[in-house]
């Protein structure tokens, strides 16, 4: 399977630069896999396609202000660090990161992050090692013990918007889902950005249940598939959790004949990963996954999904092509481009039935 077969041309003006208001006024392209038909709706119409007894599974991970701007202690040169995943296996307050400029940050390099005018807000760091993906493992420590590393990151960090977004985000909460509560992601699980508290309440009154899983979005969101042969691509490990109440909800839904609807590719990967670990059953799980879903994959849990429009040559485009079929996804994307849908993180959504 060639990654060049999962490429497409997107006019730059269709890349959404700002979130739409209200959240659920975004457009929704409804894809029916049985009939290969497409419908143009609004996200607030989602309830018309869900039935009592259906179950939405959403990712409750919260984006941390993972972009740190600082300087090298030795030279004073500027440095940018993007936090990807905490590495407790190496030690406390150790993070896997992407760094810029990369070539100059060798093992042992010292970094300093501060806030002008607030001398007590200083976060120090040391580069411990290189990673296979070209990043660095960095150990952070406060200059003073009055604040923890986590507290300093919250105060000194910036929201890590994707590189294709050039507008300033005036409200950082618009890059969070309304149900985000467990901090740890380097990027938002964007399919969930369309939900409002009112829409969720409306769906619950309709008899649709909602459960939550956790996947802290890490390195693979920022990595295109750089090899031509898809089978040569190596997925980076990501931490996931599915708790006992959510596992029970899923099993109850399946036994009653309801549909499990994944909100986004991250929720999809949690559900299918756990099912893979337990021979098709959904059980409580906390650990890591490297699941790489490509066309030909046999889905075990998910019956429908909500997702945004994804970058060309990405693992996410491969995933939705596996779920809906490559030809139908190509048809949907070309229709969305023709109808001037908004693409990527702040863009519109698809519902794949």
Short mmCIF file of C-alpha atoms in Angstrom, two decimals:
data_model
loop_
_atom_site.label_atom_id
_atom_site.label_comp_id
_atom_site.label_asym_id
_atom_site.label_seq_id
_atom_site.Cartn_x
_atom_site.Cartn_y
_atom_site.Cartn_z
CA UNK A 1 0.00 0.00 0.00
CA UNK A 2 1.47 3.35 -1.09
CA UNK A 3 1.02 6.57 0.87
CA UNK A 4 1.01 8.51 -2.41
CA UNK A 5 -2.40 6.91 -3.06
CA UNK A 6 -3.73 8.82 -0.04
CA UNK A 7 -2.83 12.30 -1.25
CA UNK A 8 -5.10 15.12 -2.45
CA UNK A 9 -4.85 18.77 -3.40
CA UNK A 10 -6.47 21.23 -1.00
CA UNK A 11 -6.86 24.95 -1.77
CA UNK A 12 -5.10 26.78 1.09
CA UNK A 13 -8.11 29.02 1.69
CA UNK A 14 -10.09 25.96 2.87
CA UNK A 15 -7.79 25.42 5.87
CA UNK A 16 -9.81 26.82 8.79
CA UNK A 17 -7.81 29.44 10.69
CA UNK A 18 -10.30 30.20 13.46
CA UNK A 19 -13.04 28.23 15.23
CA UNK A 20 -16.62 28.84 14.20
CA UNK A 21 -19.23 30.17 16.64
CA UNK A 22 -21.25 28.56 18.02
CA UNK A 23 -19.36 25.28 18.03
CA UNK A 24 -22.23 23.17 16.69
CA UNK A 25 -22.94 25.48 13.74
CA UNK A 26 -20.11 23.83 11.81
CA UNK A 27 -21.07 21.87 8.72
CA UNK A 28 -21.54 18.11 8.84
CA UNK A 29 -21.02 15.85 5.85
CA UNK A 30 -23.01 12.68 6.50
CA UNK A 31 -21.61 9.60 4.77
CA UNK A 32 -23.70 6.44 4.48
CA UNK A 33 -21.44 3.43 3.89
CA UNK A 34 -24.28 1.15 2.80
CA UNK A 35 -25.65 3.42 0.08
CA UNK A 36 -22.43 5.41 -0.64
CA UNK A 37 -24.52 8.60 -0.42
CA UNK A 38 -23.58 11.99 1.03
CA UNK A 39 -25.75 14.58 2.81
CA UNK A 40 -24.89 18.17 3.72
CA UNK A 41 -26.07 19.14 7.20
CA UNK A 42 -25.03 21.15 10.27
CA UNK A 43 -23.45 19.56 13.33
CA UNK A 44 -26.42 20.59 15.45
CA UNK A 45 -28.44 18.12 13.32
CA UNK A 46 -26.42 15.18 14.67
CA UNK A 47 -29.31 13.88 16.78
CA UNK A 48 -31.37 13.20 13.65
CA UNK A 49 -28.91 10.42 12.77
CA UNK A 50 -28.62 8.85 16.23
CA UNK A 51 -31.10 6.51 17.90
CA UNK A 52 -32.09 5.90 21.52
CA UNK A 53 -29.66 3.32 22.85
CA UNK A 54 -26.72 4.56 20.78
CA UNK A 55 -23.53 5.37 22.67
CA UNK A 56 -21.09 8.19 21.93
CA UNK A 57 -17.53 7.55 23.10
CA UNK A 58 -15.42 10.72 23.34
CA UNK A 59 -11.84 11.47 24.34
CA UNK A 60 -11.73 13.55 27.54
CA UNK A 61 -8.04 14.45 27.25
CA UNK A 62 -7.25 18.11 27.80
CA UNK A 63 -4.58 20.00 25.86
CA UNK A 64 -1.76 21.33 28.02
CA UNK A 65 0.00 24.61 27.15
CA UNK A 66 2.72 22.43 25.67
CA UNK A 67 4.69 25.05 23.70
CA UNK A 68 7.49 26.53 25.77
CA UNK A 69 9.64 29.42 24.57
CA UNK A 70 12.96 29.91 26.34
CA UNK A 71 16.70 30.21 25.93
CA UNK A 72 19.82 28.10 26.20
CA UNK A 73 21.57 28.74 29.51
CA UNK A 74 25.03 28.48 27.93
CA UNK A 75 24.57 30.88 25.01
CA UNK A 76 21.30 32.76 25.53
CA UNK A 77 20.07 31.51 22.16
CA UNK A 78 16.35 31.11 21.75
CA UNK A 79 14.78 27.65 21.91
CA UNK A 80 11.28 26.28 21.39
CA UNK A 81 10.12 23.07 23.07
CA UNK A 82 6.90 21.18 22.36
CA UNK A 83 5.91 18.75 25.11
CA UNK A 84 4.62 15.46 23.70
CA UNK A 85 4.38 12.89 26.48
CA UNK A 86 5.48 12.61 30.09
CA UNK A 87 8.15 9.93 30.52
CA UNK A 88 7.67 8.70 34.06
CA UNK A 89 9.57 5.55 33.08
CA UNK A 90 12.72 7.69 32.90
CA UNK A 91 12.03 9.85 35.94
CA UNK A 92 9.74 12.46 37.49
CA UNK A 93 9.15 15.62 35.43
CA UNK A 94 10.77 14.08 32.33
CA UNK A 95 9.09 14.75 28.99
CA UNK A 96 9.52 13.55 25.44
CA UNK A 97 9.63 16.68 23.30
CA UNK A 98 10.17 18.17 19.89
CA UNK A 99 12.78 20.94 19.95
CA UNK A 100 13.88 23.79 17.73
CA UNK A 101 16.67 24.34 16.81
CA UNK A 102 17.28 20.61 17.13
CA UNK A 103 20.89 20.19 16.05
CA UNK A 104 22.22 22.53 18.73
CA UNK A 105 20.49 20.87 21.68
CA UNK A 106 22.82 18.06 22.67
CA UNK A 107 22.66 15.85 25.74
CA UNK A 108 23.52 17.93 28.79
CA UNK A 109 22.31 21.23 27.30
CA UNK A 110 20.67 23.46 29.90
CA UNK A 111 17.52 25.47 29.15
CA UNK A 112 15.66 28.22 30.97
CA UNK A 113 12.04 29.33 30.60
CA UNK A 114 10.78 32.47 32.31
CA UNK A 115 8.18 35.23 32.26
CA UNK A 116 9.32 38.81 31.83
CA UNK A 117 8.52 40.83 34.91
CA UNK A 118 7.81 37.78 37.10
CA UNK A 119 11.20 36.63 38.39
CA UNK A 120 9.72 33.83 40.53
CA UNK A 121 8.34 32.10 37.43
CA UNK A 122 11.46 30.31 36.21
CA UNK A 123 11.57 26.76 34.90
CA UNK A 124 14.93 25.10 34.29
CA UNK A 125 15.58 22.03 32.15
CA UNK A 126 18.29 19.68 30.99
CA UNK A 127 18.40 17.61 27.79
CA UNK A 128 18.82 13.96 28.81
CA UNK A 129 18.80 12.04 25.54
CA UNK A 130 17.77 11.89 21.89
CA UNK A 131 14.69 9.94 20.79
CA UNK A 132 14.29 7.65 17.78
CA UNK A 133 11.90 10.15 16.23
CA UNK A 134 14.45 12.99 16.36
CA UNK A 135 13.14 14.66 19.52
CA UNK A 136 14.65 15.00 22.98
CA UNK A 137 13.85 13.70 26.44
CA UNK A 138 14.11 16.69 28.77
CA UNK A 139 14.10 16.84 32.56
CA UNK A 140 12.40 19.94 33.98
CA UNK A 141 12.94 21.38 37.47
CA UNK A 142 11.82 24.63 39.13
CA UNK A 143 14.35 27.33 39.94
CA UNK A 144 12.58 27.70 43.29
CA UNK A 145 10.56 25.06 45.12
CA UNK A 146 7.48 27.21 45.68
CA UNK A 147 5.86 25.97 42.46
CA UNK A 148 5.79 22.52 40.87
CA UNK A 149 6.91 21.81 37.32
CA UNK A 150 3.28 21.30 36.31
CA UNK A 151 2.25 24.66 37.76
CA UNK A 152 5.10 26.41 35.96
CA UNK A 153 4.20 24.77 32.63
CA UNK A 154 0.60 25.97 33.06
CA UNK A 155 1.83 29.53 33.63
CA UNK A 156 4.67 29.70 31.11
CA UNK A 157 3.38 27.51 28.30
CA UNK A 158 1.46 28.48 25.18
CA UNK A 159 -1.32 26.59 23.41
CA UNK A 160 0.34 24.32 20.79
CA UNK A 161 -1.70 25.16 17.70
CA UNK A 162 -0.90 23.15 14.55
CA UNK A 163 1.61 24.75 12.14
CA UNK A 164 -1.04 25.31 9.46
CA UNK A 165 -2.97 27.71 11.76
CA UNK A 166 -1.51 31.20 11.44
CA UNK A 167 -4.18 33.28 13.20
CA UNK A 168 -3.86 34.08 16.91
CA UNK A 169 -6.32 32.17 19.08
CA UNK A 170 -7.97 34.76 21.32
CA UNK A 171 -9.66 32.20 23.60
CA UNK A 172 -7.49 29.16 24.42
CA UNK A 173 -10.59 27.25 25.58
CA UNK A 174 -11.71 27.05 21.95
CA UNK A 175 -8.91 24.55 21.40
CA UNK A 176 -10.41 22.38 24.15
CA UNK A 177 -13.52 20.23 24.04
CA UNK A 178 -16.25 21.24 26.48
CA UNK A 179 -15.78 17.91 28.30
CA UNK A 180 -11.95 17.95 28.47
CA UNK A 181 -10.81 17.22 32.02
CA UNK A 182 -7.62 15.10 32.09
CA UNK A 183 -4.56 17.11 31.08
CA UNK A 184 -1.90 15.54 28.90
CA UNK A 185 -2.37 16.16 25.17
CA UNK A 186 -0.08 18.07 22.82
CA UNK A 187 -3.00 18.58 20.40
CA UNK A 188 -6.78 18.64 20.70
CA UNK A 189 -8.96 15.65 19.80
CA UNK A 190 -10.63 17.92 17.27
CA UNK A 191 -13.76 15.92 16.37
CA UNK A 192 -15.07 16.79 19.82
CA UNK A 193 -14.66 20.55 19.35
CA UNK A 194 -18.10 20.71 17.69
CA UNK A 195 -20.06 19.67 20.77
CA UNK A 196 -21.74 22.19 23.08
CA UNK A 197 -23.16 21.46 26.53
CA UNK A 198 -26.62 22.09 25.07
CA UNK A 199 -26.15 19.60 22.24
CA UNK A 200 -24.88 16.92 24.63
CA UNK A 201 -27.89 17.48 26.90
CA UNK A 202 -30.25 17.28 23.92
CA UNK A 203 -28.71 13.97 22.85
CA UNK A 204 -28.98 12.55 26.36
CA UNK A 205 -32.67 13.49 26.51
CA UNK A 206 -33.05 11.72 23.17
CA UNK A 207 -31.77 8.51 24.76
CA UNK A 208 -28.22 8.67 23.46
CA UNK A 209 -25.66 7.85 26.12
CA UNK A 210 -22.18 9.35 26.38
CA UNK A 211 -19.03 7.67 27.70
CA UNK A 212 -15.44 8.84 27.89
CA UNK A 213 -12.01 7.39 27.25
CA UNK A 214 -8.58 9.00 27.40
CA UNK A 215 -5.84 9.16 24.79
CA UNK A 216 -3.22 11.84 25.25
CA UNK A 217 -2.49 13.01 21.72
CA UNK A 218 1.24 12.88 21.05
CA UNK A 219 3.86 12.67 18.35
CA UNK A 220 1.96 10.97 15.54
CA UNK A 221 -0.34 13.97 15.16
CA UNK A 222 2.70 15.98 14.05
CA UNK A 223 4.32 13.28 11.93
CA UNK A 224 3.31 12.71 8.31
CA UNK A 225 3.84 9.27 6.85
CA UNK A 226 7.28 9.82 5.33
CA UNK A 227 7.78 6.37 3.77
CA UNK A 228 6.15 5.36 0.49
CA UNK A 229 5.30 1.85 1.67
CA UNK A 230 2.69 2.29 4.43
CA UNK A 231 3.76 -0.96 6.11
CA UNK A 232 7.16 0.61 6.84
CA UNK A 233 5.65 3.41 8.95
CA UNK A 234 6.28 3.07 12.69
CA UNK A 235 3.57 4.36 15.01
CA UNK A 236 4.67 6.14 18.15
CA UNK A 237 3.31 4.85 21.46
CA UNK A 238 0.45 6.79 23.04
CA UNK A 239 -1.02 6.39 26.53
CA UNK A 240 -4.68 5.35 26.70
CA UNK A 241 -7.26 4.55 29.38
CA UNK A 242 -10.71 2.97 29.31
CA UNK A 243 -12.26 2.64 32.78
CA UNK A 244 -14.68 0.05 34.12
CA UNK A 245 -17.89 2.16 33.92
CA UNK A 246 -17.20 2.98 30.25
CA UNK A 247 -16.41 -0.68 29.48
CA UNK A 248 -19.77 -1.64 31.03
CA UNK A 249 -21.58 1.02 28.99
CA UNK A 250 -20.07 -0.34 25.79
CA UNK A 251 -20.93 -3.94 26.57
CA UNK A 252 -24.50 -2.98 27.55
CA UNK A 253 -24.91 -1.05 24.32
CA UNK A 254 -23.64 -3.90 22.16
CA UNK A 255 -25.86 -6.48 23.88
CA UNK A 256 -28.93 -4.24 23.47
CA UNK A 257 -28.28 -3.70 19.77
CA UNK A 258 -27.24 -0.06 20.05
CA UNK A 259 -24.42 1.48 18.04
CA UNK A 260 -21.05 2.50 19.41
CA UNK A 261 -20.17 5.86 17.83
CA UNK A 262 -16.56 6.98 18.16
CA UNK A 263 -16.06 10.73 18.48
CA UNK A 264 -12.81 11.10 16.57
CA UNK A 265 -9.92 8.93 15.52
CA UNK A 266 -8.43 8.97 19.03
CA UNK A 267 -11.55 7.42 20.59
CA UNK A 268 -11.62 4.94 17.71
CA UNK A 269 -8.02 3.89 18.43
CA UNK A 270 -8.70 3.43 22.16
CA UNK A 271 -11.74 1.21 21.53
CA UNK A 272 -10.15 -0.88 18.81
CA UNK A 273 -6.86 -1.18 20.73
CA UNK A 274 -8.61 -2.54 23.82
CA UNK A 275 -10.67 -4.95 21.74
CA UNK A 276 -7.45 -6.17 20.15
CA UNK A 277 -5.89 -6.79 23.56
CA UNK A 278 -8.93 -8.77 24.81
CA UNK A 279 -9.92 -10.81 21.74
CA UNK A 280 -12.82 -8.59 20.75
CA UNK A 281 -14.13 -7.85 24.25
CA UNK A 282 -14.05 -4.38 25.81
CA UNK A 283 -12.49 -4.47 29.27
CA UNK A 284 -10.96 -1.83 31.52
CA UNK A 285 -7.45 -0.98 30.35
CA UNK A 286 -4.73 1.51 31.15
CA UNK A 287 -1.48 1.40 29.20
CA UNK A 288 -0.12 2.23 25.78
CA UNK A 289 -1.03 1.52 22.18
CA UNK A 290 0.73 1.58 18.83
CA UNK A 291 -2.32 0.52 16.83
CA UNK A 292 -2.00 1.58 13.18
CA UNK A 293 -5.33 1.25 11.35
CA UNK A 294 -5.05 0.98 7.57
CA UNK A 295 -7.42 -0.26 4.83
CA UNK A 296 -8.08 -3.95 5.33
CA UNK A 297 -8.36 -3.64 9.12
CA UNK A 298 -11.35 -5.49 10.65
CA UNK A 299 -13.20 -3.25 13.10
CA UNK A 300 -14.40 -4.98 16.25
CA UNK A 301 -16.24 -2.32 18.28
CA UNK A 302 -17.04 0.89 16.42
CA UNK A 303 -20.22 1.08 14.32
CA UNK A 304 -20.09 4.76 13.31
CA UNK A 305 -17.75 7.69 13.79
CA UNK A 306 -17.53 11.46 13.87
CA UNK A 307 -14.33 12.95 12.50
CA UNK A 308 -12.87 16.08 10.95
CA UNK A 309 -11.20 16.32 7.53
CA UNK A 310 -7.59 15.15 7.75
CA UNK A 311 -4.27 16.07 6.20
CA UNK A 312 -3.09 14.33 3.03
CA UNK A 313 -0.68 11.43 3.55
CA UNK A 314 -1.60 11.13 7.24
CA UNK A 315 -2.28 8.12 9.45
CA UNK A 316 -5.69 9.65 10.18
CA UNK A 317 -6.65 9.67 6.50
CA UNK A 318 -5.62 6.03 6.34
CA UNK A 319 -7.84 5.28 9.35
CA UNK A 320 -11.00 6.86 7.94
CA UNK A 321 -10.29 5.19 4.58
CA UNK A 322 -10.15 1.86 6.40
CA UNK A 323 -13.51 2.57 8.06
CA UNK A 324 -15.47 3.95 5.12
CA UNK A 325 -13.52 2.60 2.15
CA UNK A 326 -10.92 4.49 0.15
CA UNK A 327 -13.20 5.26 -2.81
CA UNK A 328 -15.99 6.65 -0.63
CA UNK A 329 -13.60 8.84 1.35
CA UNK A 330 -12.11 10.19 -1.89
CA UNK A 331 -15.65 10.97 -3.10
CA UNK A 332 -16.50 12.70 0.20
CA UNK A 333 -13.32 14.79 0.24
CA UNK A 334 -13.78 15.95 -3.34
CA UNK A 335 -17.40 16.88 -2.56
CA UNK A 336 -16.27 18.78 0.54
CA UNK A 337 -13.68 20.70 -1.47
CA UNK A 338 -16.25 21.51 -4.16
CA UNK A 339 -18.72 22.73 -1.52
CA UNK A 340 -16.03 24.78 0.28
CA UNK A 341 -16.06 22.94 3.58
CA UNK A 342 -13.50 24.07 6.17
CA UNK A 343 -10.65 21.59 6.72
CA UNK A 344 -8.46 20.35 9.58
CA UNK A 345 -8.48 21.20 13.31
CA UNK A 346 -10.91 24.15 13.33
CA UNK A 347 -12.80 22.86 10.30
CA UNK A 348 -16.05 21.03 9.65
CA UNK A 349 -16.95 17.44 10.47
CA UNK A 350 -18.03 14.16 8.91
CA UNK A 351 -20.43 11.59 10.33
CA UNK A 352 -19.67 8.15 8.88
CA UNK A 353 -22.62 5.75 9.31
#
